[in-house]
Coordinates of C-alpha atoms and ligand atoms in Angstrom, one line a residue:
M1 CA 0.0 0.0 0.0
A2 CA 1.6 3.3 -1.1
R3 CA 2.3 5.5 1.9
T4 CA 1.0 9.1 1.3
W5 CA 0.4 12.2 3.4
W6 CA -3.4 12.3 2.6
K7 CA -3.9 8.7 3.8
E8 CA -2.2 9.5 7.2
A9 CA -3.8 12.9 7.6
V10 CA -6.9 13.8 9.7
I11 CA -9.2 16.3 8.1
Y12 CA -11.2 18.9 10.1
Q13 CA -14.3 20.3 8.4
I14 CA -15.0 24.0 9.0
Y15 CA -18.5 25.4 8.1
P16 CA -17.2 29.0 8.0
R17 CA -20.6 30.6 8.5
S18 CA -20.9 29.0 12.0
F19 CA -17.2 28.7 13.1
M20 CA -16.1 32.1 14.4
D21 CA -17.4 35.6 13.8
S22 CA -14.7 38.3 14.1
N23 CA -16.7 41.5 13.3
G24 CA -20.0 41.1 15.2
D25 CA -22.3 40.7 12.3
G26 CA -23.4 37.3 13.5
I27 CA -21.8 35.4 10.6
G28 CA -18.6 33.5 10.8
D29 CA -15.7 34.7 8.7
L30 CA -12.1 34.1 7.5
P31 CA -10.5 36.3 10.2
G32 CA -12.5 34.4 12.7
I33 CA -11.0 31.1 11.4
I34 CA -7.5 32.6 11.6
S35 CA -8.1 33.5 15.2
R36 CA -8.8 29.8 15.9
L37 CA -5.9 28.2 14.0
D38 CA -3.8 27.7 17.2
Y39 CA -6.8 25.8 18.7
L40 CA -6.9 23.5 15.6
A41 CA -3.1 23.0 15.6
Y42 CA -3.2 22.1 19.3
L43 CA -6.0 19.6 18.6
G44 CA -3.6 18.0 16.1
V45 CA -5.5 18.0 12.8
D46 CA -3.6 18.1 9.5
V47 CA -6.0 19.4 6.9
L48 CA -8.7 22.0 7.0
W49 CA -11.7 21.5 4.7
L50 CA -13.5 24.8 4.3
S51 CA -17.1 24.7 3.1
P52 CA -17.6 27.1 0.2
I53 CA -16.1 30.6 0.8
F54 CA -16.8 32.0 -2.7
R55 CA -19.2 34.9 -3.5
S56 CA -22.7 33.6 -3.1
P57 CA -26.3 34.9 -2.4
N58 CA -26.4 32.1 0.2
A59 CA -29.6 30.4 -1.0
D60 CA -27.8 27.3 0.1
N61 CA -25.2 28.9 2.3
G62 CA -22.4 29.1 -0.3
Y63 CA -23.2 26.0 -2.2
D64 CA -24.6 28.4 -4.8
I65 CA -21.6 30.3 -6.2
S66 CA -22.1 33.5 -8.1
D67 CA -18.3 34.2 -8.6
Y68 CA -15.8 31.4 -8.5
T69 CA -12.7 33.7 -8.0
A70 CA -14.1 36.1 -5.4
I71 CA -14.5 35.7 -1.6
M72 CA -18.0 35.9 -0.2
E73 CA -18.3 39.4 1.1
A74 CA -19.6 38.3 4.5
F75 CA -16.6 36.1 5.0
G76 CA -14.0 38.8 4.3
T77 CA -11.5 39.7 1.6
M78 CA -9.0 38.0 -0.7
A79 CA -6.2 39.3 1.6
D80 CA -7.9 37.6 4.6
F81 CA -8.0 34.4 2.5
E82 CA -4.3 34.6 1.6
R83 CA -3.4 35.2 5.2
L84 CA -5.5 32.2 6.3
V85 CA -3.6 29.9 3.9
R86 CA -0.2 31.4 5.0
E87 CA -1.1 31.0 8.7
A88 CA -2.5 27.5 8.2
H89 CA 0.7 26.4 6.4
R90 CA 2.8 28.0 9.1
R91 CA 1.2 25.6 11.5
N92 CA 1.7 22.6 9.1
M93 CA -2.0 22.4 8.3
K94 CA -3.1 22.1 4.7
V95 CA -6.2 23.8 3.2
L96 CA -8.9 22.1 1.0
L97 CA -11.5 24.3 -0.6
D98 CA -15.0 23.0 -1.0
I99 CA -15.9 23.8 -4.7
V100 CA -19.3 23.3 -6.3
L101 CA -18.9 22.3 -9.9
N102 CA -22.2 20.6 -10.6
H103 CA -24.2 23.9 -10.5
S104 CA -23.7 27.6 -10.1
S105 CA -25.9 30.3 -8.5
D106 CA -28.6 31.7 -10.8
E107 CA -27.0 35.1 -9.9
H108 CA -23.7 34.0 -11.6
P109 CA -23.1 36.2 -14.7
W110 CA -23.0 33.1 -16.9
F111 CA -26.6 32.3 -15.9
Q112 CA -27.8 35.8 -16.3
Q113 CA -26.4 35.7 -19.9
S114 CA -27.6 32.2 -20.5
R115 CA -31.2 33.0 -19.6
S116 CA -31.3 36.3 -21.5
S117 CA -31.7 34.8 -25.0
K118 CA -31.6 31.5 -26.9
D119 CA -28.6 32.5 -29.0
N120 CA -26.5 33.9 -26.2
P121 CA -23.0 32.4 -26.2
Y122 CA -23.5 31.3 -22.7
R123 CA -26.9 29.6 -23.4
D124 CA -25.2 26.1 -23.4
F125 CA -23.4 26.6 -20.1
Y126 CA -26.7 25.3 -18.7
F127 CA -29.4 22.8 -19.7
W128 CA -32.5 24.3 -21.3
Q129 CA -35.5 22.4 -22.7
P130 CA -38.7 23.7 -24.3
H131 CA -40.7 21.5 -21.9
P132 CA -39.6 19.3 -19.0
P133 CA -38.4 16.2 -20.7
N134 CA -39.0 14.0 -17.6
R135 CA -40.4 14.2 -14.1
W136 CA -37.1 14.5 -12.2
Q137 CA -37.4 15.8 -8.7
S138 CA -34.9 18.1 -7.0
F139 CA -33.0 17.1 -3.8
F140 CA -34.7 20.1 -2.2
G141 CA -38.2 19.0 -3.3
G142 CA -40.4 19.9 -6.4
S143 CA -39.6 19.5 -10.1
A144 CA -35.9 19.7 -11.1
W145 CA -37.1 21.8 -14.2
Q146 CA -37.8 25.5 -13.6
H147 CA -39.7 27.6 -16.2
D148 CA -37.9 30.8 -17.1
P149 CA -40.3 33.4 -18.7
T150 CA -37.6 35.4 -20.6
T151 CA -37.1 32.7 -23.2
D152 CA -40.2 30.7 -22.2
A153 CA -38.0 27.6 -21.6
Y154 CA -37.1 25.3 -18.7
Y155 CA -33.7 24.9 -17.0
L156 CA -32.4 21.9 -15.0
H157 CA -31.6 22.3 -11.3
L158 CA -31.0 19.1 -9.2
F159 CA -31.0 21.3 -6.2
S160 CA -32.8 24.6 -5.7
P161 CA -34.0 26.8 -8.6
K162 CA -31.3 29.2 -7.5
Q163 CA -28.7 26.5 -8.3
P164 CA -29.0 25.8 -12.1
D165 CA -26.9 22.7 -13.2
L166 CA -23.9 23.5 -15.3
N167 CA -23.6 21.8 -18.7
W168 CA -20.3 19.8 -18.6
E169 CA -20.9 18.6 -22.2
N170 CA -19.7 22.1 -23.1
P171 CA -15.8 22.1 -23.4
Q172 CA -15.8 25.9 -23.0
L173 CA -17.5 25.5 -19.6
R174 CA -15.0 22.8 -18.5
R175 CA -12.0 25.0 -19.6
Q176 CA -13.3 27.9 -17.5
I177 CA -13.8 25.7 -14.5
Y178 CA -10.3 24.3 -14.7
R179 CA -9.0 27.9 -14.9
F180 CA -10.9 28.8 -11.7
M181 CA -9.5 25.8 -9.9
R182 CA -5.9 26.7 -10.9
F183 CA -6.5 30.2 -9.7
W184 CA -6.9 28.9 -6.1
L185 CA -4.1 26.4 -6.4
D186 CA -1.8 29.2 -7.5
K187 CA -2.7 30.8 -4.1
G188 CA -1.3 27.8 -2.3
V189 CA -4.5 25.8 -1.7
D190 CA -3.7 22.1 -1.3
G191 CA -6.7 20.6 -2.9
F192 CA -10.5 20.5 -3.2
R193 CA -13.5 18.8 -1.7
L194 CA -15.7 18.3 -4.8
D195 CA -19.4 18.9 -4.1
V196 CA -21.7 16.2 -5.6
I197 CA -19.1 15.4 -8.2
P198 CA -20.7 12.1 -9.4
L199 CA -23.6 14.2 -10.8
I200 CA -21.7 16.4 -13.3
S201 CA -22.3 14.1 -16.3
K202 CA -26.0 14.2 -17.3
R203 CA -27.9 11.4 -19.2
T204 CA -29.0 13.8 -22.0
H205 CA -31.6 11.5 -23.3
W206 CA -33.4 12.4 -20.0
P207 CA -34.6 9.0 -18.8
E208 CA -37.2 8.9 -16.1
G209 CA -36.2 8.2 -12.4
Y210 CA -38.1 6.1 -9.9
A211 CA -41.0 8.0 -8.5
D212 CA -41.1 6.0 -5.4
D213 CA -37.4 5.7 -4.7
F214 CA -35.4 9.0 -4.8
L215 CA -32.1 7.6 -3.6
R216 CA -32.3 4.9 -6.4
T217 CA -32.9 7.7 -8.9
V218 CA -29.8 9.5 -7.5
R219 CA -27.7 6.4 -7.9
E220 CA -29.0 5.2 -11.3
V221 CA -30.2 8.3 -13.0
Y222 CA -28.5 11.4 -11.6
A223 CA -25.1 10.0 -10.7
N224 CA -22.4 8.1 -12.6
G225 CA -23.4 9.6 -16.0
P226 CA -21.9 8.4 -19.3
R227 CA -19.0 10.9 -19.4
V228 CA -18.2 11.4 -15.7
H229 CA -14.9 9.6 -15.8
E230 CA -13.9 11.3 -19.0
Y231 CA -14.4 14.6 -17.2
L232 CA -12.6 13.6 -14.0
Q233 CA -9.6 12.2 -16.0
E234 CA -9.5 15.5 -17.8
M235 CA -9.8 17.4 -14.5
H236 CA -7.0 15.3 -13.1
R237 CA -4.7 16.1 -16.1
E238 CA -5.6 19.8 -16.2
V239 CA -5.7 20.5 -12.4
F240 CA -4.8 17.9 -9.9
A241 CA -1.7 16.3 -11.5
P242 CA 0.2 19.6 -12.4
Y243 CA -0.3 20.9 -8.8
D244 CA -0.2 17.5 -7.0
A245 CA -3.4 18.7 -5.5
L246 CA -5.7 16.5 -3.4
A247 CA -9.1 15.6 -4.9
L248 CA -11.7 14.6 -2.3
G249 CA -15.0 13.7 -3.8
E250 CA -18.4 13.9 -2.2
G251 CA -19.7 10.5 -3.4
I252 CA -23.4 11.1 -3.6
G253 CA -24.9 8.3 -5.6
L254 CA -21.9 6.0 -5.5
T255 CA -22.1 2.3 -4.6
P256 CA -19.4 -0.1 -3.5
D257 CA -19.1 -1.6 -7.0
T258 CA -18.6 1.8 -8.7
C259 CA -16.3 3.5 -6.2
L260 CA -13.0 2.2 -7.6
D261 CA -13.9 3.7 -10.9
Y262 CA -13.5 7.1 -9.2
V263 CA -10.7 6.5 -6.6
G264 CA -8.7 3.5 -8.0
A265 CA -5.1 4.6 -8.0
H266 CA -4.7 3.7 -11.6
R267 CA -7.7 5.7 -12.7
R268 CA -6.0 9.1 -12.2
E269 CA -9.4 10.7 -11.3
L270 CA -10.0 11.4 -7.5
H271 CA -7.8 10.4 -4.6
V272 CA -10.4 9.8 -1.9
L273 CA -14.1 10.0 -1.5
Y274 CA -16.8 9.7 1.1
H275 CA -20.1 7.8 0.7
F276 CA -23.5 8.2 2.2
D277 CA -24.8 4.7 2.9
H278 CA -24.5 5.0 6.7
L279 CA -25.4 8.7 6.6
F280 CA -28.7 7.8 4.9
I281 CA -29.2 4.9 7.3
N282 CA -32.3 6.3 9.0
F283 CA -33.9 8.1 6.0
G284 CA -37.3 6.5 5.5
P285 CA -39.2 6.2 2.2
G286 CA -40.1 9.9 2.6
G287 CA -36.4 10.8 2.9
R288 CA -34.6 12.8 5.5
F289 CA -37.8 14.1 7.2
D290 CA -39.2 10.6 7.5
P291 CA -36.8 9.2 10.0
V292 CA -36.9 5.4 10.7
P293 CA -35.1 3.2 13.2
W294 CA -31.6 1.8 12.3
K295 CA -29.7 -1.2 13.5
L296 CA -26.0 -1.4 14.5
S297 CA -25.6 -4.6 12.5
E298 CA -26.7 -2.7 9.4
F299 CA -24.4 0.2 10.3
K300 CA -21.4 -2.2 10.7
A301 CA -22.2 -4.1 7.5
I302 CA -22.0 -0.8 5.5
F303 CA -18.5 -0.1 6.8
R304 CA -17.4 -3.7 5.9
R305 CA -19.0 -3.6 2.4
W306 CA -17.2 -0.3 1.6
D307 CA -13.9 -1.4 3.1
E308 CA -13.9 -4.5 0.9
A309 CA -14.9 -2.5 -2.2
I310 CA -12.1 0.1 -1.6
G311 CA -9.6 -2.8 -1.0
E312 CA -5.9 -2.0 -1.6
E313 CA -6.8 -0.1 -4.8
G314 CA -8.6 2.9 -3.5
W315 CA -9.0 5.1 -0.4
I316 CA -12.0 6.4 1.5
N317 CA -12.8 9.4 3.7
I318 CA -14.4 8.3 7.0
V319 CA -17.2 10.7 7.9
L320 CA -19.7 10.2 10.7
D321 CA -21.3 13.6 10.3
N322 CA -20.9 16.9 8.5
H323 CA -22.9 20.1 7.7
D324 CA -25.6 18.0 5.9
F325 CA -26.4 15.7 8.7
P326 CA -27.4 15.7 12.3
R327 CA -24.6 15.6 14.9
M328 CA -23.1 12.1 15.1
L329 CA -23.3 12.1 18.9
S330 CA -27.1 12.6 18.9
R331 CA -27.6 10.2 16.0
F332 CA -25.2 7.3 16.7
G333 CA -24.3 7.9 20.4
D334 CA -26.2 8.7 23.6
D335 CA -26.2 12.4 24.1
H336 CA -28.2 12.2 27.3
T337 CA -27.1 9.6 29.8
Y338 CA -23.7 8.7 28.3
H339 CA -22.8 12.0 26.6
E340 CA -19.1 12.0 27.3
A341 CA -18.5 8.3 27.1
S342 CA -20.4 7.9 23.8
A343 CA -18.7 11.0 22.3
K344 CA -15.3 9.5 23.0
L345 CA -16.5 6.1 21.7
L346 CA -17.5 7.7 18.4
A347 CA -14.1 9.5 18.3
T348 CA -12.5 6.1 18.7
L349 CA -14.5 4.6 15.8
L350 CA -13.9 7.6 13.6
L351 CA -10.1 7.6 14.2
T352 CA -9.5 3.8 14.0
L353 CA -11.4 2.8 10.9
R354 CA -9.4 2.3 7.7
G355 CA -9.5 5.5 5.8
T356 CA -8.8 9.3 6.2
P357 CA -11.1 10.5 9.0
C358 CA -12.8 13.8 8.9
I359 CA -13.8 15.5 12.2
Y360 CA -16.7 17.9 11.7
Q361 CA -16.4 21.1 13.7
G362 CA -17.6 20.8 17.3
S363 CA -17.4 17.0 17.4
E364 CA -14.2 17.4 19.5
L365 CA -16.3 19.3 22.0
G366 CA -19.2 16.8 22.1
M367 CA -21.6 19.2 20.5
T368 CA -25.1 17.8 20.0
N369 CA -28.3 18.4 18.0
A370 CA -30.2 21.4 19.3
R371 CA -33.7 21.5 20.7
W372 CA -35.9 23.3 18.1
H373 CA -39.0 25.1 19.5
N374 CA -40.5 26.5 16.3
L375 CA -40.1 26.4 12.5
E376 CA -39.0 30.1 12.5
E377 CA -35.7 28.9 14.1
L378 CA -34.8 26.7 11.1
R379 CA -32.6 28.2 8.4
D380 CA -31.9 25.3 6.0
I381 CA -33.5 25.6 2.5
E382 CA -33.9 21.8 2.5
A383 CA -36.0 21.9 5.7
L384 CA -38.0 25.0 4.7
N385 CA -38.8 23.5 1.3
A386 CA -39.7 20.1 2.9
W387 CA -42.1 21.9 5.2
R388 CA -43.8 23.6 2.2
A389 CA -44.0 20.2 0.5
W390 CA -45.7 18.8 3.6
Q391 CA -48.2 21.6 3.5
R392 CA -48.8 21.1 -0.2
A393 CA -49.5 17.4 0.5
G394 CA -52.1 18.5 3.1
R395 CA -49.9 17.7 6.1
H396 CA -50.1 20.6 8.5
E397 CA -48.7 19.1 11.7
R398 CA -46.0 21.7 12.5
Q399 CA -44.9 19.8 15.7
A400 CA -44.5 16.5 13.8
F401 CA -42.3 18.3 11.1
L402 CA -40.3 20.0 13.8
E403 CA -39.7 16.6 15.5
A404 CA -38.5 15.2 12.2
A405 CA -36.2 18.2 11.6
A406 CA -34.9 17.9 15.2
I407 CA -33.9 14.3 14.4
N408 CA -32.5 14.6 10.8
G409 CA -32.3 18.3 9.9
R410 CA -29.1 19.9 8.6
D411 CA -29.6 22.9 10.9
N412 CA -28.5 20.6 13.8
A413 CA -24.9 20.7 12.5
R414 CA -25.0 24.4 11.7
T415 CA -25.5 26.0 15.1
P416 CA -22.5 28.1 16.1
M417 CA -19.3 26.6 17.5
Q418 CA -19.4 26.8 21.2
W419 CA -16.2 28.5 22.3
T420 CA -17.2 29.8 25.8
D421 CA -20.1 30.1 28.2
A422 CA -20.3 33.9 27.4
H423 CA -22.8 35.6 25.1
A424 CA -23.6 33.5 22.0
A425 CA -21.1 30.9 23.2
G426 CA -18.3 33.3 22.3
F427 CA -19.1 32.8 18.6
T428 CA -20.1 36.4 18.0
T429 CA -20.5 39.7 20.0
G430 CA -23.7 40.3 17.9
T431 CA -26.8 38.2 17.0
P432 CA -25.9 34.9 15.4
W433 CA -27.5 34.1 12.0
I434 CA -28.8 30.8 13.6
K435 CA -29.5 30.1 17.2
V436 CA -26.9 28.8 19.6
N437 CA -27.5 25.4 21.1
D438 CA -28.7 26.1 24.6
N439 CA -26.2 23.6 26.1
Y440 CA -23.3 25.9 25.4
T441 CA -22.9 26.9 29.0
R442 CA -21.9 23.2 29.7
I443 CA -20.4 22.3 26.3
N444 CA -17.7 24.8 25.2
A445 CA -14.1 24.9 24.2
R446 CA -12.9 27.0 27.1
R447 CA -14.2 24.4 29.6
A448 CA -13.0 21.5 27.5
L449 CA -9.4 22.8 27.3
A450 CA -9.3 23.2 31.1
D451 CA -10.5 19.7 31.8
A452 CA -7.8 17.0 31.2
D453 CA -10.5 14.3 30.8
S454 CA -12.6 16.2 28.3
I455 CA -13.7 14.9 24.9
F456 CA -11.4 17.5 23.4
H457 CA -8.3 16.0 25.1
Y458 CA -9.5 12.5 24.2
Y459 CA -9.5 13.5 20.6
R460 CA -6.0 14.9 21.0
H461 CA -4.8 11.6 22.5
M462 CA -6.5 9.6 19.8
L463 CA -5.0 11.8 17.0
A464 CA -1.6 11.3 18.6
L465 CA -2.2 7.5 18.9
R466 CA -3.0 7.3 15.1
K467 CA 0.2 9.1 14.3
A468 CA 2.2 6.7 16.6
H469 CA 0.7 3.5 15.1
P470 CA 0.6 3.6 11.3
T471 CA -1.2 0.2 11.3
L472 CA -4.3 2.2 12.3
V473 CA -4.0 3.9 9.0
Y474 CA -2.7 1.2 6.6
G475 CA -3.6 -2.0 8.4
S476 CA -6.4 -4.3 7.2
Y477 CA -9.9 -4.1 8.7
R478 CA -11.4 -7.3 10.0
P479 CA -14.8 -7.0 11.6
L480 CA -15.8 -9.3 14.5
R481 CA -19.3 -10.3 15.7
E482 CA -21.0 -8.6 12.8
E483 CA -24.5 -9.7 13.6
D484 CA -24.3 -8.4 17.2
E485 CA -26.6 -5.4 17.9
Q486 CA -24.5 -3.9 20.7
L487 CA -20.8 -4.6 20.1
F488 CA -18.9 -2.9 17.2
A489 CA -15.5 -4.8 17.2
Y490 CA -12.8 -5.1 14.6
E491 CA -9.1 -5.8 14.2
R492 CA -6.6 -3.6 12.3
A493 CA -3.4 -5.5 11.3
D494 CA -0.4 -5.4 9.1
A495 CA 3.3 -6.4 9.3
D496 CA 3.9 -3.7 11.9
G497 CA 1.2 -4.6 14.4
R498 CA -2.2 -5.9 15.3
Y499 CA -4.9 -3.9 17.2
L500 CA -8.3 -4.8 18.6
V501 CA -11.0 -2.1 18.9
L502 CA -13.9 -2.9 21.1
L503 CA -16.9 -0.5 21.1
N504 CA -19.9 -1.0 23.3
F505 CA -22.8 0.8 21.6
G506 CA -25.1 0.1 24.6
S507 CA -25.9 1.1 28.2
T508 CA -25.3 -2.4 29.7
T509 CA -22.0 -4.1 30.3
Y510 CA -20.8 -6.4 27.5
P511 CA -18.5 -9.5 28.0
V512 CA -15.4 -9.5 25.7
A513 CA -13.1 -12.1 27.3
E514 CA -13.2 -14.6 24.5
L515 CA -12.3 -11.8 21.9
V516 CA -9.1 -10.7 23.6
P517 CA -6.0 -12.7 22.6
P518 CA -3.7 -13.9 25.5
T519 CA -1.0 -11.3 24.7
H520 CA -2.4 -7.8 24.7
R521 CA -1.7 -4.2 25.9
W522 CA -4.4 -1.6 26.6
L523 CA -3.6 1.5 24.6
I524 CA -6.5 3.9 25.2
G525 CA -10.1 4.0 26.2
N526 CA -12.9 6.3 27.3
Y527 CA -12.9 4.9 30.9
A528 CA -9.9 4.6 33.3
M529 CA -7.7 1.7 32.3
P530 CA -9.5 -1.5 33.2
T531 CA -7.8 -3.7 35.9
S532 CA -7.8 -6.3 33.2
A533 CA -8.5 -5.9 29.5
V534 CA -10.6 -9.0 29.4
E535 CA -13.2 -7.6 31.9
P536 CA -16.6 -6.8 30.4
L537 CA -17.0 -3.5 28.6
R538 CA -18.7 -0.8 30.7
P539 CA -21.7 1.1 29.2
W540 CA -20.6 2.9 26.0
E541 CA -16.9 1.8 26.7
A542 CA -14.3 2.0 24.0
R543 CA -11.2 -0.1 24.4
V544 CA -8.2 -0.1 22.1
L545 CA -5.7 -3.0 22.6
E546 CA -2.5 -3.8 20.9
V547 CA -2.5 -7.6 20.6
G548 CA 0.1 -10.2 19.8
S549 CA 0.0 -11.8 16.4
Ligands
LIG1 O1 -28.0 14.7 1.9 C1 -28.7 15.2 1.2 C2 -30.0 14.5 0.6 O2 -31.0 14.9 1.5 C3 -28.6 16.7 0.9 O3 -28.7 17.3 2.2 C4 -27.3 17.1 0.3 O4 -27.7 18.1 -0.6 C5 -26.5 16.1 -0.5 O5 -25.9 15.3 0.4 C6 -25.5 16.9 -1.4 O6 -24.7 17.7 -0.6 C7 -23.9 18.7 -1.2 O7 -24.6 19.4 -2.2 C8 -25.7 20.3 -1.9 C9 -25.5 21.1 -0.7 O8 -26.7 21.6 -0.2 C10 -24.8 20.4 0.5 O9 -24.6 21.2 1.6 C11 -23.5 19.8 -0.1 O10 -22.8 19.1 0.9 C12 -25.9 21.2 -3.1 O11 -24.7 21.8 -3.4
LIG2 CA1 -18.6 38.1 10.6

């Protein structure tokens, strides 16, 4: 297995809007991030993934770009950005920019031109049809075809109508995009997180999707289009290879049997990707706002399936939450009775699976989902559109929708970082753009830094452990007791060592004696070192052992 920096690195995802506000306007910004780089360096992360920082009307909080080579006004200036890259590099942290290539904002000059007339040179930078050629639905609800009166035609938008899909069939479009990407690489950026990249090649015969199965439509109709690999190999030649830039793909619509087509080392397309199977695990037939129960055995099977698919050929980004999903501690842990233990257990899972882990901002503090008291508190276009869709379907139960949004809504991950127990959790001196989670007086960085046993310091120790034991990066992954609904256990092994990870996803003790080989050494855990490593796991206990071969 080739040893490379991006396999050994740990990524930290920053959602700039909610990370740190430096000028009191209630919106996070680049100077705010710079003021927290020492905190991130102390935590021990290697790469910062910044969610989009480009000019945007913020219909989808930056995932709707109106100028690919300008900084969003609310986030600061180009000088701020150049300082951020310099300051991150000075602290040995790399910078990945989240770039959205599947669609632009409808306020991008290209789209303003394109919509203005049928013979405008930019007309074919987007997809126009005289009538909707199919009944595709947007990720954000409603038809994916929007009528535009100026030329009495319809344009495609897989997300909101303010996010028209770019036409990658057009070589001029592709050339311009590569120019934009090189603009940022010339400023020292180390790579990109590529938003919904499997969607960029459209099936231009416009086949129908599956009315009753949106995620199958995503997999089989929206994603993995006929020219996607041609485009990515071109992007690799034009952008990634010349700069040795990292290409991290958001793998919406990917399956285990298609992933190596994107990240196989010989493919010269992307280096690493993250998938969604475990992130969609509790999405019911009605999607995100139709939450259903999930089982640990299913959760574990997903990790094994993907580990086998990636094999020795590819590489994967391990993500347990991000700005699009509820907080992992509330979703996969126990954020009430075993808040600290389960937060540390999930940190152990995240940092000992095979792949490059990504810590989402605030996970290191044990941040949780918020309590939502009314719909006016929600900010996310996906939630607000879904509520309107409920009402159109005759469903007016506000409380029921609020409960669904409280479980699976994206706003849960977008409440401000909790820095202190002062006003607005120290995120802003003003009024934050979205409410602060009311547990900030108990859960905040200042308190965590001062407590040697905090979740924050556990993350620091886990990050140091990963660095000290490369087998936790490169070793094989062998799951144990896969059918068990309480224990998540696996071995990591290679010529340099063998490790056993035991995670008790439950509030009762769990016997592990027969899983522990005779020669073993306890390395780390979320409880005090057990008198013997073979004693039963305590509730939500994580135990990492080095074991003899
Ligand atoms: O997960 C989803 C399906 O409900 C969506 O929340 C999400 O849109 C999807 O995962 C793709 O995400 C990416 O593209 C979107 C943007 O809203 C997300 O924030 C981004 O991560 C459109 O650019
Ligand atoms: Ca600000």
